[in-house]
Amino acid sequence: MTLTEPATARSTETTGTTGLHEALLHEHSAHNYHPLPVVVAEAEGAWVTDVEGRRYLDCLAGYSALNFGHRHPVLVAAAHRQLDRVTLTSRAFGSDQLGPWCAELSALLGKQMVLPMNTGAEAVESGVKVARKWGYEVKGVPADQARIVVASGGFHGRTTTIVGFSTDPDARGGFGPFTPGFDVVPYGDAAAIRAAITPETVAVLIEPIQGEAGVIVPEAGYLPAVREVCDAAGVLFVADEVQAGLGRTGHLLATRAAGVDADVYLLGKALGGGIMPLSAVVADADVLGVLQPGQHGSTFGGNPLACAVGRAVIELLADDGPDGVLARARTLGPVLHERLAGLVGKGVTGSRGVGLWAGIDVDPRLGTGRAVSEALMRRGVLVKDTHGSTIRLSPPLVITEAELHGAVDALEAALADLAGLAGLAGLAG
Ligand SMILES: *Cc1c(COP(=O)(O)O)cnc(C)c1O
């Protein structure tokens, strides 16, 4: 695979069809994103093709929504079959996909019940509601006093309640007043959680690995310590696995990979196979059983089309054999991290991660994460910056080893491009 070779001819200008699409977005789309100048027309597996026929290796994979790659044939076939049968019933009626999907997802995670929603933020909101109701009805917390401990640097979505407990000024600025009842403690510090817990605390809500923060992997003892703190205080451990779960780390759940079982799992992104928005709260009946008819819902949550795709996703995830996606992330993960470690001193100041998931800190003298993303785009690889000069690499789990090497080769070349531009010849390696 020769990623860097054809890419050197790539134009840096956004002219022609790309420029036209950018102009439409600029005029008529809210400016809540600053996308790279790539306008995708088609995609397959780990690759996308833009409106001008240029091919790129997609190393963002829809922030892990595309863990199985673009248009995985098994998932597309499931979607096509269901499109020809029934797509939406609302929860006012049943469908022949919802019950089986709930049962299969429960079995996959070893929990008793599933609450179907659509987006990750909805799963988090639903988890917050369920934890509070559990607190009042099971734990006996006085009405409207429930508190939830969360971690700084976390990312859980964009709704008003969720951004209210975000520590990112961009995420929360201008959107108050916020929902009360959240206590923010430093991530990675179980003692800080213990200190923040009061008799009114109903849950600890954290990511087992912080994704948007730059793929922050906590120390090995953190998640087990959080479990102990939750058990001692009688509060729910709610794991937001929307990005970390479903194969990204080489495991079904990042929490379980650390030897810990959460009380409540929040899933999204890859759960819908990159085809349908599909999210879920998964827990045992003593927790999810607090919801009674009329107390929570969603018009699209658990629709037959999403569930049909979701059932095919579960089948892919259930295959933990040597040819499955989980095994691929476990095998290729070390290859990726070893290659990235080799770039330290060549424009990279540090890298971390697990499975096919990496946060890469670029020497700020070479440019911002955005500048690195643009340089990498010109080399034929798509990524997204997180904060400052950090970029995140999360290729589809179906990526081949040769493609993965191609992506890191392109990163090395892009860093050399930037070093050349910055006059830092020594860094170009
Ligand atoms: C992306 C993400 C969410 C929000 O998901 P949306 O589908 O964008 O609402 C929640 N939690 C985590 C950890 C995420 O990465």
Coordinates of C-alpha atoms and ligand atoms in Angstrom, one line a residue:
M1 CA 0.0 0.0 0.0
T2 CA 1.5 3.3 -1.1
L3 CA -0.3 6.0 0.8
T4 CA 2.3 8.7 0.6
E5 CA 3.2 8.3 -3.0
P6 CA 0.0 9.4 -4.8
A7 CA -0.7 11.8 -2.0
T8 CA 2.3 14.0 -2.6
A9 CA 0.5 15.2 -5.7
R10 CA -2.5 16.2 -3.7
S11 CA -3.6 19.8 -4.0
T12 CA -3.9 21.8 -0.8
E13 CA -6.4 24.1 -2.3
T14 CA -10.1 23.7 -1.8
T15 CA -11.3 24.6 -5.3
G16 CA -13.8 23.1 -7.6
T17 CA -16.5 20.8 -6.3
T18 CA -15.0 20.8 -2.8
G19 CA -15.1 24.6 -2.6
L20 CA -18.7 24.6 -3.8
H21 CA -19.8 22.3 -1.0
E22 CA -17.8 24.3 1.6
A23 CA -19.6 27.4 0.4
L24 CA -23.0 25.8 0.9
L25 CA -22.1 24.8 4.4
H26 CA -20.8 28.2 5.2
E27 CA -23.9 29.9 4.0
H28 CA -26.6 27.5 5.2
S29 CA -25.2 25.2 8.0
A30 CA -24.8 26.4 11.5
H31 CA -21.1 26.9 12.1
N32 CA -20.8 24.4 15.0
Y33 CA -18.1 22.4 13.3
H34 CA -14.9 23.3 11.5
P35 CA -14.5 20.3 9.2
L36 CA -11.4 19.5 7.2
P37 CA -11.8 20.5 3.6
V38 CA -12.7 17.0 2.5
V39 CA -16.2 16.3 1.0
V40 CA -16.8 12.6 1.0
A41 CA -19.0 11.1 -1.7
E42 CA -18.4 7.4 -1.1
A43 CA -16.8 5.0 1.3
E44 CA -15.9 1.4 1.8
G45 CA -14.1 -0.4 4.7
A46 CA -11.4 1.9 6.0
W47 CA -11.4 4.2 2.9
V48 CA -13.4 7.2 1.8
T49 CA -13.5 8.9 -1.6
D50 CA -14.1 12.6 -2.0
V51 CA -16.2 14.4 -4.6
E52 CA -13.0 14.9 -6.7
G53 CA -12.1 11.3 -6.7
R54 CA -9.3 11.4 -4.1
R55 CA -9.1 8.5 -1.7
Y56 CA -8.3 8.8 2.0
L57 CA -7.7 6.3 4.8
D58 CA -10.3 7.2 7.4
C59 CA -8.5 7.1 10.7
L60 CA -11.3 8.8 12.7
A61 CA -14.0 6.2 11.9
G62 CA -16.8 8.5 12.9
Y63 CA -15.3 8.9 16.4
S64 CA -15.6 5.0 16.7
A65 CA -19.2 4.8 15.3
L66 CA -17.5 3.1 12.3
N67 CA -15.6 0.5 14.2
F68 CA -16.6 -2.1 11.6
G69 CA -15.7 0.2 8.7
H70 CA -17.8 1.9 6.2
R71 CA -20.7 -0.2 4.8
H72 CA -19.6 -3.5 6.3
P73 CA -21.3 -6.1 4.0
V74 CA -23.0 -8.0 6.9
L75 CA -24.5 -4.8 8.3
V76 CA -25.5 -3.4 4.9
A77 CA -27.3 -6.7 4.1
A78 CA -29.1 -6.6 7.5
A79 CA -30.2 -3.0 6.8
H80 CA -31.4 -3.8 3.2
R81 CA -33.4 -6.8 4.5
Q82 CA -35.1 -4.7 7.1
L83 CA -35.8 -1.7 4.8
D84 CA -37.9 -4.1 2.7
R85 CA -39.9 -5.2 5.8
V86 CA -40.7 -2.4 8.4
T87 CA -38.5 0.6 9.5
L88 CA -40.5 2.3 12.3
T89 CA -43.4 1.4 14.6
S90 CA -42.8 3.7 17.6
R91 CA -42.9 2.1 21.0
A92 CA -46.7 2.3 21.0
F93 CA -46.5 -1.0 19.2
G94 CA -44.0 -3.9 19.2
S95 CA -41.7 -4.9 16.4
D96 CA -40.2 -8.3 15.8
Q97 CA -36.7 -6.8 16.0
L98 CA -36.8 -5.0 19.4
G99 CA -37.3 -7.9 21.7
P100 CA -34.6 -10.1 20.1
W101 CA -32.1 -7.1 20.0
C102 CA -32.7 -6.4 23.7
A103 CA -32.3 -10.1 24.6
E104 CA -29.1 -10.4 22.5
L105 CA -27.5 -7.2 23.8
S106 CA -28.4 -8.2 27.4
A107 CA -26.8 -11.7 26.8
L108 CA -23.7 -10.1 25.2
L109 CA -23.1 -7.9 28.2
G110 CA -24.3 -10.3 30.8
K111 CA -26.9 -7.9 32.2
Q112 CA -30.7 -8.3 32.4
M113 CA -32.2 -5.3 30.7
V114 CA -31.7 -2.8 27.9
L115 CA -33.2 0.7 27.5
P116 CA -33.1 1.6 23.8
M117 CA -32.3 5.2 22.7
N118 CA -30.7 6.8 19.7
T119 CA -27.7 8.9 20.4
G120 CA -24.9 8.7 23.0
A121 CA -26.1 11.9 24.7
E122 CA -29.5 10.3 25.1
A123 CA -28.0 7.2 26.6
V124 CA -26.2 9.4 29.1
E125 CA -29.3 11.5 29.9
S126 CA -31.2 8.3 30.3
G127 CA -28.5 6.9 32.6
V128 CA -28.7 10.1 34.7
K129 CA -32.5 9.8 35.0
V130 CA -32.4 6.1 35.9
A131 CA -29.6 6.6 38.5
R132 CA -31.6 9.4 40.1
K133 CA -34.9 7.4 40.2
W134 CA -32.9 4.4 41.6
G135 CA -31.5 6.7 44.2
Y136 CA -35.0 7.9 45.4
E137 CA -36.8 4.5 45.1
V138 CA -34.1 2.0 46.1
K139 CA -31.5 3.9 48.0
G140 CA -33.9 6.2 49.8
V141 CA -32.4 9.6 48.9
P142 CA -34.8 12.5 49.8
A143 CA -36.7 13.9 46.8
D144 CA -34.7 16.1 44.4
Q145 CA -31.5 15.8 46.4
A146 CA -29.7 13.2 44.3
R147 CA -26.1 13.9 43.3
I148 CA -23.8 12.3 40.7
V149 CA -20.0 12.4 40.8
V150 CA -18.3 12.9 37.4
A151 CA -14.7 13.5 36.2
S152 CA -13.0 16.6 34.9
G153 CA -12.0 16.4 31.2
G154 CA -14.8 14.0 30.5
F155 CA -17.0 14.0 27.4
H156 CA -20.6 12.7 27.6
G157 CA -22.4 14.6 24.9
R158 CA -24.0 18.0 24.1
T159 CA -27.3 18.3 25.8
T160 CA -27.9 21.0 28.4
T161 CA -27.7 18.8 31.4
I162 CA -24.5 17.1 30.1
V163 CA -22.6 20.3 29.1
G164 CA -23.6 21.6 32.5
F165 CA -21.1 19.2 34.1
S166 CA -18.5 19.5 31.4
T167 CA -15.2 21.2 32.3
D168 CA -14.6 22.3 28.7
P169 CA -15.3 26.1 28.4
D170 CA -16.3 25.7 24.7
A171 CA -18.8 23.0 25.5
R172 CA -20.5 24.9 28.3
G173 CA -19.9 28.6 27.7
G174 CA -23.1 30.5 26.9
F175 CA -25.4 27.6 27.5
G176 CA -26.4 28.0 31.2
P177 CA -28.3 27.9 33.5
F178 CA -27.3 24.3 34.2
T179 CA -28.9 21.3 35.9
P180 CA -27.7 21.1 39.5
G181 CA -26.7 17.8 41.2
F182 CA -23.2 17.1 39.8
D183 CA -19.9 17.0 41.5
V184 CA -16.8 17.2 39.4
V185 CA -13.5 15.5 40.6
P186 CA -10.2 15.0 38.8
Y187 CA -10.1 12.0 36.5
G188 CA -7.9 9.1 37.6
D189 CA -8.2 9.9 41.3
A190 CA -10.5 7.4 43.1
A191 CA -9.8 9.0 46.5
A192 CA -11.3 12.2 45.1
I193 CA -14.4 10.3 44.2
R194 CA -14.6 8.9 47.7
A195 CA -14.2 12.3 49.2
A196 CA -16.9 13.8 47.0
I197 CA -19.5 11.1 47.9
T198 CA -22.3 12.3 50.2
P199 CA -25.4 10.4 51.5
E200 CA -27.3 11.9 48.6
T201 CA -24.9 10.5 45.9
V202 CA -26.6 8.0 43.7
A203 CA -23.9 7.4 41.0
V204 CA -20.4 7.8 39.8
L205 CA -20.4 8.5 36.0
I206 CA -17.1 8.2 34.2
E207 CA -15.5 7.1 30.9
P208 CA -13.3 4.0 31.5
I209 CA -10.9 5.7 29.1
Q210 CA -11.4 9.4 28.3
G211 CA -11.8 9.6 24.5
E212 CA -12.3 13.3 23.6
A213 CA -9.9 14.4 26.3
G214 CA -7.2 12.8 24.1
V215 CA -7.4 9.0 24.8
I216 CA -6.5 9.3 28.5
V217 CA -6.0 5.7 29.8
P218 CA -6.2 5.8 33.6
E219 CA -3.7 3.8 35.8
A220 CA -4.5 0.1 36.1
G221 CA -5.8 0.5 39.7
Y222 CA -8.3 3.3 39.0
L223 CA -11.3 1.4 37.8
P224 CA -11.1 -1.3 40.4
A225 CA -10.7 1.4 43.0
V226 CA -13.8 3.2 41.7
R227 CA -15.7 -0.1 41.9
E228 CA -14.6 -0.4 45.6
V229 CA -15.6 3.2 46.4
C230 CA -19.0 2.7 44.8
D231 CA -19.6 -0.6 46.6
A232 CA -18.6 0.9 50.0
A233 CA -20.9 3.9 49.5
G234 CA -23.8 2.0 47.9
V235 CA -23.8 4.1 44.7
L236 CA -24.1 3.0 41.1
F237 CA -21.0 2.7 38.9
V238 CA -22.1 4.1 35.6
A239 CA -19.6 3.5 32.8
D240 CA -19.9 5.7 29.7
E241 CA -18.6 3.2 27.1
V242 CA -20.1 5.1 24.1
Q243 CA -16.6 5.5 22.6
A244 CA -14.4 3.1 24.5
G245 CA -16.8 0.1 24.2
L246 CA -17.6 -2.3 21.4
G247 CA -14.2 -3.2 20.3
R248 CA -12.1 0.0 20.1
T249 CA -9.7 -1.3 22.8
G250 CA -9.8 -4.9 21.6
H251 CA -12.4 -5.7 24.2
L252 CA -16.1 -5.6 24.3
L253 CA -16.0 -3.2 27.2
A254 CA -13.0 -1.2 28.5
T255 CA -14.3 -1.5 32.0
R256 CA -14.4 -5.3 31.9
A257 CA -10.9 -5.3 30.3
A258 CA -9.8 -3.7 33.6
G259 CA -11.4 -6.6 35.5
V260 CA -14.3 -4.5 36.7
D261 CA -18.1 -4.8 36.1
A262 CA -20.1 -1.5 36.2
D263 CA -23.7 -1.5 37.3
V264 CA -24.8 0.5 34.3
Y265 CA -23.2 0.6 30.8
L266 CA -24.0 3.4 28.4
L267 CA -23.4 2.4 24.8
G268 CA -23.8 4.3 21.5
K269 CA -21.7 5.1 18.4
A270 CA -20.6 1.6 17.1
L271 CA -23.8 0.0 18.5
G272 CA -25.6 1.1 15.3
G273 CA -22.8 -0.1 13.0
G274 CA -22.3 3.3 11.5
I275 CA -25.6 3.0 9.7
M276 CA -28.3 3.9 12.2
P277 CA -28.1 6.0 15.4
L278 CA -28.6 3.5 18.2
S279 CA -27.7 3.8 21.8
A280 CA -28.6 1.9 25.0
V281 CA -28.5 1.9 28.8
V282 CA -27.7 -1.7 29.9
A283 CA -28.2 -2.8 33.5
D284 CA -29.8 -5.4 35.7
A285 CA -33.5 -5.3 36.6
D286 CA -32.9 -3.9 40.1
V287 CA -31.7 -0.7 38.4
L288 CA -33.5 -0.4 35.0
G289 CA -36.7 -1.8 36.6
V290 CA -37.3 1.6 38.2
L291 CA -38.8 2.8 34.9
Q292 CA -42.5 2.3 34.5
P293 CA -44.7 3.1 31.4
G294 CA -44.9 6.8 30.6
Q295 CA -41.8 7.7 32.6
H296 CA -39.3 7.8 29.8
G297 CA -39.3 7.2 26.1
S298 CA -38.2 8.0 22.5
T299 CA -40.1 8.1 19.2
F300 CA -37.2 6.5 17.3
G301 CA -35.5 4.5 20.2
G302 CA -35.5 0.8 19.4
N303 CA -36.9 1.2 15.9
P304 CA -36.9 -2.0 13.8
L305 CA -34.3 -0.7 11.3
A306 CA -31.8 0.2 14.0
C307 CA -32.4 -3.0 15.9
A308 CA -32.0 -5.1 12.8
V309 CA -28.6 -3.5 12.1
G310 CA -27.9 -3.7 15.9
R311 CA -28.5 -7.4 15.9
A312 CA -25.9 -7.8 13.1
V313 CA -23.5 -5.7 15.1
I314 CA -23.9 -7.9 18.1
E315 CA -23.1 -11.0 15.9
L316 CA -19.9 -9.3 14.8
L317 CA -19.0 -8.5 18.4
A318 CA -19.9 -11.9 19.7
D319 CA -17.2 -13.4 17.4
D320 CA -14.2 -13.2 19.7
G321 CA -12.3 -15.8 17.6
P322 CA -9.0 -15.0 15.8
D323 CA -10.8 -13.6 12.8
G324 CA -13.1 -11.3 14.7
V325 CA -12.9 -7.5 15.0
L326 CA -12.0 -7.6 18.7
A327 CA -9.0 -9.9 18.0
R328 CA -7.9 -7.6 15.2
A329 CA -7.8 -4.6 17.5
R330 CA -5.9 -6.6 20.1
T331 CA -3.4 -7.8 17.4
L332 CA -2.9 -4.5 15.6
G333 CA -3.0 -2.3 18.7
P334 CA 0.6 -3.1 19.8
V335 CA 1.8 -2.6 16.2
L336 CA 0.2 0.8 16.2
H337 CA 1.6 1.8 19.6
E338 CA 5.1 0.6 18.8
R339 CA 5.2 2.5 15.6
L340 CA 3.9 5.7 17.3
A341 CA 6.5 5.3 20.1
G342 CA 9.1 5.3 17.3
L343 CA 7.9 8.8 16.3
V344 CA 8.7 10.3 19.7
G345 CA 11.5 12.9 19.1
K346 CA 10.5 13.1 15.4
G347 CA 7.8 15.6 15.9
V348 CA 5.8 13.6 18.5
T349 CA 6.3 14.4 22.2
G350 CA 4.2 11.5 23.5
S351 CA 1.6 8.9 22.6
R352 CA -0.7 6.7 24.5
G353 CA -3.7 4.4 24.0
V354 CA -4.9 0.9 23.9
G355 CA -6.1 -1.2 21.0
L356 CA -6.7 0.7 17.8
W357 CA -7.0 3.9 19.7
A358 CA -4.2 6.5 20.2
G359 CA -3.8 10.0 21.4
I360 CA -0.7 11.6 19.9
D361 CA 0.9 14.7 21.3
V362 CA 2.6 16.6 18.6
D363 CA 5.5 19.1 19.3
P364 CA 3.6 22.4 19.4
R365 CA 6.4 24.0 17.4
L366 CA 5.2 22.0 14.4
G367 CA 1.7 23.5 14.7
T368 CA -1.7 22.9 16.2
G369 CA -3.6 19.6 16.1
R370 CA -5.6 21.2 13.3
A371 CA -2.4 21.9 11.3
V372 CA -1.3 18.3 11.8
S373 CA -4.7 17.0 10.7
E374 CA -4.5 19.2 7.5
A375 CA -1.0 18.0 6.7
L376 CA -2.0 14.4 7.3
M377 CA -5.0 15.0 5.0
R378 CA -2.7 16.1 2.3
R379 CA -0.9 12.8 2.8
G380 CA -4.2 10.9 2.3
V381 CA -5.1 10.1 5.9
L382 CA -8.1 11.6 7.8
V383 CA -7.9 12.3 11.6
K384 CA -9.3 14.8 14.0
D385 CA -7.5 16.9 16.6
T386 CA -8.7 16.8 20.2
H387 CA -7.1 19.6 22.2
G388 CA -4.1 21.8 21.6
S389 CA -1.5 19.8 19.5
T390 CA -3.0 16.4 20.3
I391 CA -4.5 14.3 17.5
R392 CA -6.5 11.1 17.9
L393 CA -6.1 8.0 15.8
S394 CA -9.0 5.6 15.8
P395 CA -9.1 3.7 12.5
P396 CA -11.9 1.2 11.7
L397 CA -11.1 -2.1 13.3
V398 CA -11.2 -3.7 9.9
I399 CA -8.1 -1.9 8.8
T400 CA -5.3 -4.2 7.5
E401 CA -1.8 -4.2 9.0
A402 CA -0.4 -2.8 5.7
E403 CA -2.9 0.1 5.8
L404 CA -2.1 0.8 9.4
H405 CA 1.6 1.0 8.6
G406 CA 0.6 3.3 5.7
A407 CA -1.2 5.6 8.1
V408 CA 1.8 5.9 10.4
D409 CA 4.1 6.4 7.4
A410 CA 1.8 9.2 6.3
L411 CA 1.9 10.7 9.8
E412 CA 5.7 10.6 9.8
A413 CA 5.7 12.3 6.4
A414 CA 3.2 14.9 7.5
L415 CA 5.3 15.7 10.5
A416 CA 8.4 16.1 8.3
D417 CA 6.4 18.4 6.0
L418 CA 5.5 20.5 9.0
A419 CA 9.0 20.5 10.4
G420 CA 10.3 21.6 7.0
L421 CA 7.8 24.5 6.9
A422 CA 8.7 25.5 10.5
G423 CA 12.4 25.4 9.6
L424 CA 13.0 22.6 12.2
A425 CA 15.0 20.4 10.0
G426 CA 16.3 18.4 12.9
L427 CA 12.8 17.2 13.8
A428 CA 12.2 16.0 10.3
G429 CA 14.2 12.8 11.1
Ligands
LIG1 C1 -19.6 10.7 21.5 C2 -19.8 10.4 23.0 C3 -21.0 10.7 23.6 C4 -22.2 11.4 22.9 O1 -22.6 10.7 21.8 P1 -23.5 11.4 20.7 O2 -24.0 10.2 19.9 O3 -22.7 12.3 19.9 O4 -24.6 12.1 21.4 C5 -21.2 10.4 24.9 N1 -20.1 9.8 25.6 C6 -18.9 9.6 25.1 C7 -17.9 8.9 25.9 C8 -18.7 9.9 23.7 O5 -17.5 9.7 23.2

